Coordinates of C-alpha atoms and ligand atoms in Angstrom, one line a residue:
X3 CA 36.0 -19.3 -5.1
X4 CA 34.6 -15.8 -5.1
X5 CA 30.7 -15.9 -4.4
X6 CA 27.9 -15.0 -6.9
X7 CA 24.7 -14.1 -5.3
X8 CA 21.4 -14.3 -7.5
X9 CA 18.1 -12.5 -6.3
X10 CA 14.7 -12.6 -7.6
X11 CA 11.9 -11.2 -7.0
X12 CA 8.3 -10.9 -8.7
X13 CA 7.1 -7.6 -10.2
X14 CA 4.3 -6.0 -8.0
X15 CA 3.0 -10.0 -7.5
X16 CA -0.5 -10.1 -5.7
X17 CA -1.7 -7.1 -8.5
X18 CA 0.5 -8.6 -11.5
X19 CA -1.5 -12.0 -10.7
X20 CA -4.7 -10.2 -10.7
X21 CA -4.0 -9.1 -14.0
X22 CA -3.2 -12.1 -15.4
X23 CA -6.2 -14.0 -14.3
X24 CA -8.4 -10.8 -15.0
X25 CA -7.0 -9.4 -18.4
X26 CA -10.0 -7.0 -18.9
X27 CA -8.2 -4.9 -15.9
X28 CA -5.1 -4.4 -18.0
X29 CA -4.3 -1.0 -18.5
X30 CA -5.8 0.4 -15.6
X31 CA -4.4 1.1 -12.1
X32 CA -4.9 -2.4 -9.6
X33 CA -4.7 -1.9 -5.9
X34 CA -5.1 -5.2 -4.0
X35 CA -5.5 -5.0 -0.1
X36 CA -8.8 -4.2 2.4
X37 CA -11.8 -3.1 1.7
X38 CA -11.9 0.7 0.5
X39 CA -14.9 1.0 1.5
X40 CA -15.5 4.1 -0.8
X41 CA -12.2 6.1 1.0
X42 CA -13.5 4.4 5.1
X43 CA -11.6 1.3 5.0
X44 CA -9.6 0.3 7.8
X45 CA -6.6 -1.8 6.9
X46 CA -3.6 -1.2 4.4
X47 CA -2.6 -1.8 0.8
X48 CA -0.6 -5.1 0.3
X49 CA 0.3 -3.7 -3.0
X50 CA -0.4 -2.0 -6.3
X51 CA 0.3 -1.9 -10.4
X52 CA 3.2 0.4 -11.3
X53 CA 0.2 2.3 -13.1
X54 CA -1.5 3.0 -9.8
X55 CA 2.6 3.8 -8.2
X56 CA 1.9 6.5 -10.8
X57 CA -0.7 8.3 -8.4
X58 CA 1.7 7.5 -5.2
X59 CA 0.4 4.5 -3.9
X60 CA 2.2 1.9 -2.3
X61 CA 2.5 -1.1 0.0
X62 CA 1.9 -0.5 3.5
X63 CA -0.6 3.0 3.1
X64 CA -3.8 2.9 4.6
X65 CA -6.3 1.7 1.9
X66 CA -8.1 4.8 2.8
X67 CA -5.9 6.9 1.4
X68 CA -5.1 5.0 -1.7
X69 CA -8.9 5.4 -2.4
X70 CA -8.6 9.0 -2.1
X71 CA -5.3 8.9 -4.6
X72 CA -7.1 7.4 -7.1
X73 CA -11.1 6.0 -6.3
X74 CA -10.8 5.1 -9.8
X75 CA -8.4 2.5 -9.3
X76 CA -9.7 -1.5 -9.5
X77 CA -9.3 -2.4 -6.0
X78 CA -9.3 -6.2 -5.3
X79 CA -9.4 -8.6 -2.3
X80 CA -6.0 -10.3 -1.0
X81 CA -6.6 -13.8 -2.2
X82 CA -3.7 -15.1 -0.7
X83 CA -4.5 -18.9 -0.9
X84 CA -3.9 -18.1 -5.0
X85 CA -0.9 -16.3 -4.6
X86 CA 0.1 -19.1 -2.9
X87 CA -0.4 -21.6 -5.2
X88 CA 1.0 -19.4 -7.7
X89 CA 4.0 -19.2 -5.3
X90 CA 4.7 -22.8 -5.2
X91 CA 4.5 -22.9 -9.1
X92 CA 7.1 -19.9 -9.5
X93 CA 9.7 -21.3 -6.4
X94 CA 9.3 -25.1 -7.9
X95 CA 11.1 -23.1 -11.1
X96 CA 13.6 -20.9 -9.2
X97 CA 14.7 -24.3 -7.2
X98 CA 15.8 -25.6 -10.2
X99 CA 18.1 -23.6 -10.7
X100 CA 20.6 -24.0 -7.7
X101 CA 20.1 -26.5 -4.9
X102 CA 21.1 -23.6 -2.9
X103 CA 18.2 -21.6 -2.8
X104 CA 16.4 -19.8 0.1
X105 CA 12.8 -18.5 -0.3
X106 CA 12.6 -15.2 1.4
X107 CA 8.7 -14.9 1.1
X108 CA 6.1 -15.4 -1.8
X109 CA 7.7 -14.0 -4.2
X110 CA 11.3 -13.2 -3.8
X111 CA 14.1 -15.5 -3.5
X112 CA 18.4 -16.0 -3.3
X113 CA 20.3 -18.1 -5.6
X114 CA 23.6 -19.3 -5.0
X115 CA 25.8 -19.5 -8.2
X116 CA 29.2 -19.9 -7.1
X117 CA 29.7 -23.8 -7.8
X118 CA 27.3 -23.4 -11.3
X119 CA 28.9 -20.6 -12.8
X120 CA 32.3 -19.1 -12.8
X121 CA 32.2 -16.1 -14.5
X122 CA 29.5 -13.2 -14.4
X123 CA 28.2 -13.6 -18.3
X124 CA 27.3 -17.6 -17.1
X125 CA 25.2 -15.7 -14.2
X126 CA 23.4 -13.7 -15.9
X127 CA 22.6 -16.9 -19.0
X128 CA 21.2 -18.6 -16.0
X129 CA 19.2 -15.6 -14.7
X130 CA 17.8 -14.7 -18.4
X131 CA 17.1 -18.5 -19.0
X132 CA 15.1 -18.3 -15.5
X133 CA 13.4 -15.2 -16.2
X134 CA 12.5 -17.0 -19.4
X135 CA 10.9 -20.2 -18.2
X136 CA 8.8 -18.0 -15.5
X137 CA 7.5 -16.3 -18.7
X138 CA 7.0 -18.9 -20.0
X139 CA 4.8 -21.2 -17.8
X140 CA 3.4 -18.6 -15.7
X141 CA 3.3 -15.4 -17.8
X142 CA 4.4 -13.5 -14.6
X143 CA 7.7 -11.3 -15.2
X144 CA 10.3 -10.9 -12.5
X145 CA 13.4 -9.1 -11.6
X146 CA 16.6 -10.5 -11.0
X147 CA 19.6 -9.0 -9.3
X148 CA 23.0 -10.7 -9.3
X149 CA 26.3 -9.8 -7.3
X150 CA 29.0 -10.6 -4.9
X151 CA 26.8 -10.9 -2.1
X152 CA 23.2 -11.2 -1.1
X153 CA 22.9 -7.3 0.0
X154 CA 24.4 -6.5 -3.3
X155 CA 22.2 -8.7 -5.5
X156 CA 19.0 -7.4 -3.8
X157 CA 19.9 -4.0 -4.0
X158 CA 20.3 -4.8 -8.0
X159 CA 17.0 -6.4 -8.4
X160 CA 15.1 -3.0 -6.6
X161 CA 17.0 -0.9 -8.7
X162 CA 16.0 -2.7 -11.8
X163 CA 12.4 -3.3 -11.4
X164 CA 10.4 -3.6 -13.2
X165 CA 10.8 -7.0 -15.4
X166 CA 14.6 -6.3 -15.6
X167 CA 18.2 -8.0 -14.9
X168 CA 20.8 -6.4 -13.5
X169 CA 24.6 -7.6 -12.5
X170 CA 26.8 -5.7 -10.0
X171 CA 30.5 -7.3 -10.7
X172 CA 32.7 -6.9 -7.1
X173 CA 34.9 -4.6 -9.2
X174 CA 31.6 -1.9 -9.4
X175 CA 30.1 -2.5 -6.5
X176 CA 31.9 0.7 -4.7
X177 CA 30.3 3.6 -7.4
X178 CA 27.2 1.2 -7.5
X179 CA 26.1 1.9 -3.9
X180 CA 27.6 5.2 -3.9
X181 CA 24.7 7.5 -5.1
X182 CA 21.8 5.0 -3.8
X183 CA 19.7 6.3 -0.7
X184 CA 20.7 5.2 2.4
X185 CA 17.2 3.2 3.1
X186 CA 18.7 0.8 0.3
X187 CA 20.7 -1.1 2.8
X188 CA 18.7 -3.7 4.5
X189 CA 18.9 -2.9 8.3
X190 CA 18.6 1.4 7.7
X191 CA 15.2 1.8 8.0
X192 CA 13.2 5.2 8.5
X193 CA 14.1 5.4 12.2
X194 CA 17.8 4.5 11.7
X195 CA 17.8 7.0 8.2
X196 CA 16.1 10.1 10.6
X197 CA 19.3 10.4 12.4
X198 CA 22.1 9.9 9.8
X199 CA 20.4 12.3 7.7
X200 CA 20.5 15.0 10.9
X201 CA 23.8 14.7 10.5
X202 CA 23.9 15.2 7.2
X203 CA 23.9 11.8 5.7
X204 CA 21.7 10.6 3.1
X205 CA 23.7 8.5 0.0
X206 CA 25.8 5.7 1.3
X207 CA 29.0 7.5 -0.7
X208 CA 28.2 9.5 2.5
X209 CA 27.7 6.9 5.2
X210 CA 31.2 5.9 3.9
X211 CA 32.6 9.0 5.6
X212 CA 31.8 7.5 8.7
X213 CA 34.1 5.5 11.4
X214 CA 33.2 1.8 12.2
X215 CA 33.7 3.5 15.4
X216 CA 31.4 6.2 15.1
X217 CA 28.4 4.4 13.7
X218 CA 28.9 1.5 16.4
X219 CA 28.9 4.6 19.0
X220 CA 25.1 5.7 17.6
X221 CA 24.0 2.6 16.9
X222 CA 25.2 -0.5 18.8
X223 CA 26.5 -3.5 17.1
X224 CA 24.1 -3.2 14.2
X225 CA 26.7 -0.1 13.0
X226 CA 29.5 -1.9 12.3
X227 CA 27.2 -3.7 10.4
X228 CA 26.3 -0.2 8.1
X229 CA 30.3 0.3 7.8
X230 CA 30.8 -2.8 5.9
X231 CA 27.5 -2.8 3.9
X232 CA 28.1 0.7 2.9
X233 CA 31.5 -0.8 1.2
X234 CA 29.5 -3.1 -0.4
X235 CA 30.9 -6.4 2.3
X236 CA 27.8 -8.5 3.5
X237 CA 28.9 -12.1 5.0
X238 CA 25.1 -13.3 5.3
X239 CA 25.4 -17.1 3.8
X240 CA 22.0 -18.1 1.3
X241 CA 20.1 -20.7 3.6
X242 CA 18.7 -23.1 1.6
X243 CA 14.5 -23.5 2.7
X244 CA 14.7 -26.0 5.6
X245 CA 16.9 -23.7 7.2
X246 CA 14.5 -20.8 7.0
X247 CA 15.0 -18.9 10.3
X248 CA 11.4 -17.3 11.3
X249 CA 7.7 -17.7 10.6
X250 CA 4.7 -15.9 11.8
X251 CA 1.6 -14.4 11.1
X252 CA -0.7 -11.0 11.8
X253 CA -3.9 -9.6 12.2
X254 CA -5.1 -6.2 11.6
X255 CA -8.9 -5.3 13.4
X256 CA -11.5 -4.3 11.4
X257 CA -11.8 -1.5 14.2
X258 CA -9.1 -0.9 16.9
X259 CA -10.3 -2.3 20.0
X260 CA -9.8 -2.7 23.9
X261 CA -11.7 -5.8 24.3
X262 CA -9.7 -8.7 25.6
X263 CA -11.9 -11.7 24.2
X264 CA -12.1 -10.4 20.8
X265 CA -8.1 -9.7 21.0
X266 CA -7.0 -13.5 22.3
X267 CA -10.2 -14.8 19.7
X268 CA -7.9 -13.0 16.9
X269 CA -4.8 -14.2 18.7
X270 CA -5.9 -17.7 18.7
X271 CA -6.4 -17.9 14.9
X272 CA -2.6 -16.3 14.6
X273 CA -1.3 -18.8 16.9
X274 CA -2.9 -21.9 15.1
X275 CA -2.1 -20.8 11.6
X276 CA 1.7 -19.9 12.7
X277 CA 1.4 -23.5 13.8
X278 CA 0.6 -24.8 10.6
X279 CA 3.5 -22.9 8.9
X280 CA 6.0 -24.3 11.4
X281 CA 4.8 -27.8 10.6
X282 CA 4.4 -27.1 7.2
X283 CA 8.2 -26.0 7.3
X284 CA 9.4 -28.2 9.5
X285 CA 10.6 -25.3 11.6
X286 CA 11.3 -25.5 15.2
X287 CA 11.2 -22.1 17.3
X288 CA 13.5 -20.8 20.2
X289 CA 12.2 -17.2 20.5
X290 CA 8.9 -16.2 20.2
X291 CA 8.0 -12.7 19.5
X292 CA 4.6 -10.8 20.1
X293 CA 3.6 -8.1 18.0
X294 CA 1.4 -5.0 18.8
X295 CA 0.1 -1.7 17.1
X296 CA -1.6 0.5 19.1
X297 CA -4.3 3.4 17.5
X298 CA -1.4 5.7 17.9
X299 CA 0.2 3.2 15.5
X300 CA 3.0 3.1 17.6
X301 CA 4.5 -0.8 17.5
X302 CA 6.6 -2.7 20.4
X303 CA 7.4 -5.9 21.2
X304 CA 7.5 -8.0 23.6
X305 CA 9.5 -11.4 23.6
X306 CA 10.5 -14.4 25.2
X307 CA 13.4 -17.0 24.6
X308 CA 13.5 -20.4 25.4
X309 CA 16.4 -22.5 26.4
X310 CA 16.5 -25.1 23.9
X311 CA 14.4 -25.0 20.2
X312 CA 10.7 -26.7 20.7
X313 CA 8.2 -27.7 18.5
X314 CA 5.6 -28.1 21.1
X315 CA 2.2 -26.1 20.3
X316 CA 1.2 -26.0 24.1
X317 CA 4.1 -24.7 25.1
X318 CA 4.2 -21.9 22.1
X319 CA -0.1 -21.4 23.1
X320 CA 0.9 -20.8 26.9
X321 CA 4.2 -18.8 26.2
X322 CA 3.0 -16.6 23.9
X323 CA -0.4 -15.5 25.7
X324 CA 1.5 -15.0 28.5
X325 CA 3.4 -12.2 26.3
X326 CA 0.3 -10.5 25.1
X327 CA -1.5 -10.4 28.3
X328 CA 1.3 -8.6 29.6
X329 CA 0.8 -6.4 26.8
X330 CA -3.0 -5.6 27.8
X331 CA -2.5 -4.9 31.3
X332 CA 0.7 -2.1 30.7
X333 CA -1.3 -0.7 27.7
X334 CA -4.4 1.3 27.9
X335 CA -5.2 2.1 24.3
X336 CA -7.4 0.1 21.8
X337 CA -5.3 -2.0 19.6
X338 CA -5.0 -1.8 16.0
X339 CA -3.0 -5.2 15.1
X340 CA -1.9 -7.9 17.1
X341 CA 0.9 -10.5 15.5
X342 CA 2.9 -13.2 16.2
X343 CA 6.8 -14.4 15.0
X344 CA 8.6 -17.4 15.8
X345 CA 12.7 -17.0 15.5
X346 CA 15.1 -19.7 15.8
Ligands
TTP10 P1 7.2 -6.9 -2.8 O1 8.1 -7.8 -3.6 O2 7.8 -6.0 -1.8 O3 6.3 -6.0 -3.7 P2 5.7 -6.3 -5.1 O4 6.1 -7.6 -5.7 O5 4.2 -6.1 -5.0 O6 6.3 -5.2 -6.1 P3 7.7 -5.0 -6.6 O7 7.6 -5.0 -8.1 O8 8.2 -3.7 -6.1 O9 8.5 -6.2 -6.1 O10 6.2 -7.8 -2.0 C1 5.6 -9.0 -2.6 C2 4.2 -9.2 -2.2 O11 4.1 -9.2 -0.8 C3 3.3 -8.1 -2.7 O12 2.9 -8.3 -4.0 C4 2.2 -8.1 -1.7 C5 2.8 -8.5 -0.4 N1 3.1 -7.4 0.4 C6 2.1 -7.0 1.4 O13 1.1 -7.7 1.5 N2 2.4 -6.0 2.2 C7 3.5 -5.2 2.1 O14 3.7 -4.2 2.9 C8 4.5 -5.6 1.1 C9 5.8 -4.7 1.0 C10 4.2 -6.7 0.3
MG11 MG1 8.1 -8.3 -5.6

């Protein structure tokens, strides 16, 4: 049976449940994330209102310069215990709707249709009925994207946002992707993008032009990986919750610093609450992954892989500060985040 992919994702989530619970902000631009600080906040946006995308703010920019955008703006705390909540709510309604359903974070998820319906118009009753009964009982809209594949329907849901539904059949998938950036496929990110576009490629009708050969030559395995998605092929299977494949946690400073007890004070707090999302998920880990950014805000890695999957905190505790006291002795500069991921 050919596969139908369903994706859904909130519209601008933290902010859009800030509106809710505060309707006298309605209307005007929302920026949830760090303290602004009148335009000296450290730290980043989480996200924003389309109203305040308006004035070129957007996830990930310093909340700094979001103030200087628009110091108008409502900016709001990250009450992520209530987005949470709110989470839970929204997934408990998306779950219903195929028992093949993998959460992909807070507020975006995949649905797999293939055994409920067999034609795209059944797709797209389900997703409308969905989108309905979010409405409904949480008054929170959302986006849903539906295709042959997961890369497919996600790249739907993006390019109807906001509160839309869009369905890519197989048969359109081709001139779909053709005039879409190159950034739209999952995997191409800015670093990856810089050096197609030096050669000239920036719409995946162009990446097409490309050899599997060729793109594995600049980029490794990952390339033949590009060839196929920019034909619209993506073999990734929807895995359901329980399979979920990796958890963790970060922590930006309030200031960058050098100093090692306030670092592995921070660290600790990561470590125990990544804890509490692998029990919570029933997750076991086999590679665990520490994250740093340094003032420069340049980001490496550093990781380590086990030989069998463990669950066991003491090991993870004594693994993992291994990893990042490696990190402080071969780097010199003050350190602006510190994070932690466990893969399986
Ligand atoms: P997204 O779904 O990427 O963004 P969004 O829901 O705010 O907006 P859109 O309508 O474009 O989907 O992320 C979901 C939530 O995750 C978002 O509301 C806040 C949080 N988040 C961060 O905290 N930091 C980030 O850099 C991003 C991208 C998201
Ligand atoms: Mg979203």
């Amino acid at each position: 049976m050919k596969k139908i992919v369903l994706h859904i994702d909130m519209d601008y989530f933290f902010a859009q449940v800030e509106e809710r619970e505060n309707p006298q902000f309605r209307g005007k631009p929302i920026v949830v994330g760090a303290d602004p600080k009148k335009g000296k906040g450290r730290g980043v946006v989480s996200t924003c209102n389309y109203l305040a995308r308006k004035y070129g703010i957007r996830s990930g920019i310093p909340i700094s310069k979001a103030w200087r955008l628009c110091p108008e703006a409502i900016f709001l705390p990250v009450n992520i215990e209530f987005y949470k909540k709110v989470s839970e709510n929204i997934m408990e309604i998306v779950k219903k709707y195929s028992p093949k359903c993998e959460i992909v974070s807070l507020d975006e998820a995949y649905l797999e249709l293939t055994d409920l319906s067999k034609t795209y118009k059944e797709a797209k009753e389900i997703a409308s009925q969905l989108k309905k009964e979010i409405f409904e009982k949480e008054k929170l809209t959302a986006t849903v994207g539906i295709g042959p594949n997961k890369l497919i329907a996600k790249i739907a849901s993006q390019r109807a946002k906001p509160n839309g539904l869009l369905i890519v059949k197989p048969n359109e998938v081709e001139k779909f992707l053709e005039p879409l950036d190159i950034e739209m496929i999952s995997g191409i990110g800015p670093k990856t993008a810089k050096k197609l576009r030096e050669i000239g490629i920036n719409k995946i009708g162009e990446l097409k032009k490309l050899s599997k050969e060729k793109l594995k030559e600049m980029f490794g395995k990952v390339g033949e990986y590009f060839w196929e998605a920019a034909r619209g092929i993506d073999r990734e299977e929807v895995i359901p919750e329980r399979e979920r494949k990796s958890i963790g946690r970060q922590i930006t400073f309030e200031e960058d610093t050098k100093n090692p007890e306030l670092i592995f004070e921070a660290f600790e707090e990561i470590l125990n609450e990544t804890y509490e999302a692998l029990v919570e998920n029933n997750f076991s880990f086999k590679t665990i992954v520490v994250v740093r950014r340094t003032s420069d805000f340049r980001t490496k890695q550093l990781s380590k892989t086990l030989k069998e999957p463990s669950r066991n905190f003491l090991l993870l505790k004594k693994e993992a500060k291994k990893l990042l006291l490696k990190f402080l002795l071969e780097n010199k500069k003050p350190l602006r985040l510190v994070g932690l991921r466990l893969k399986f």
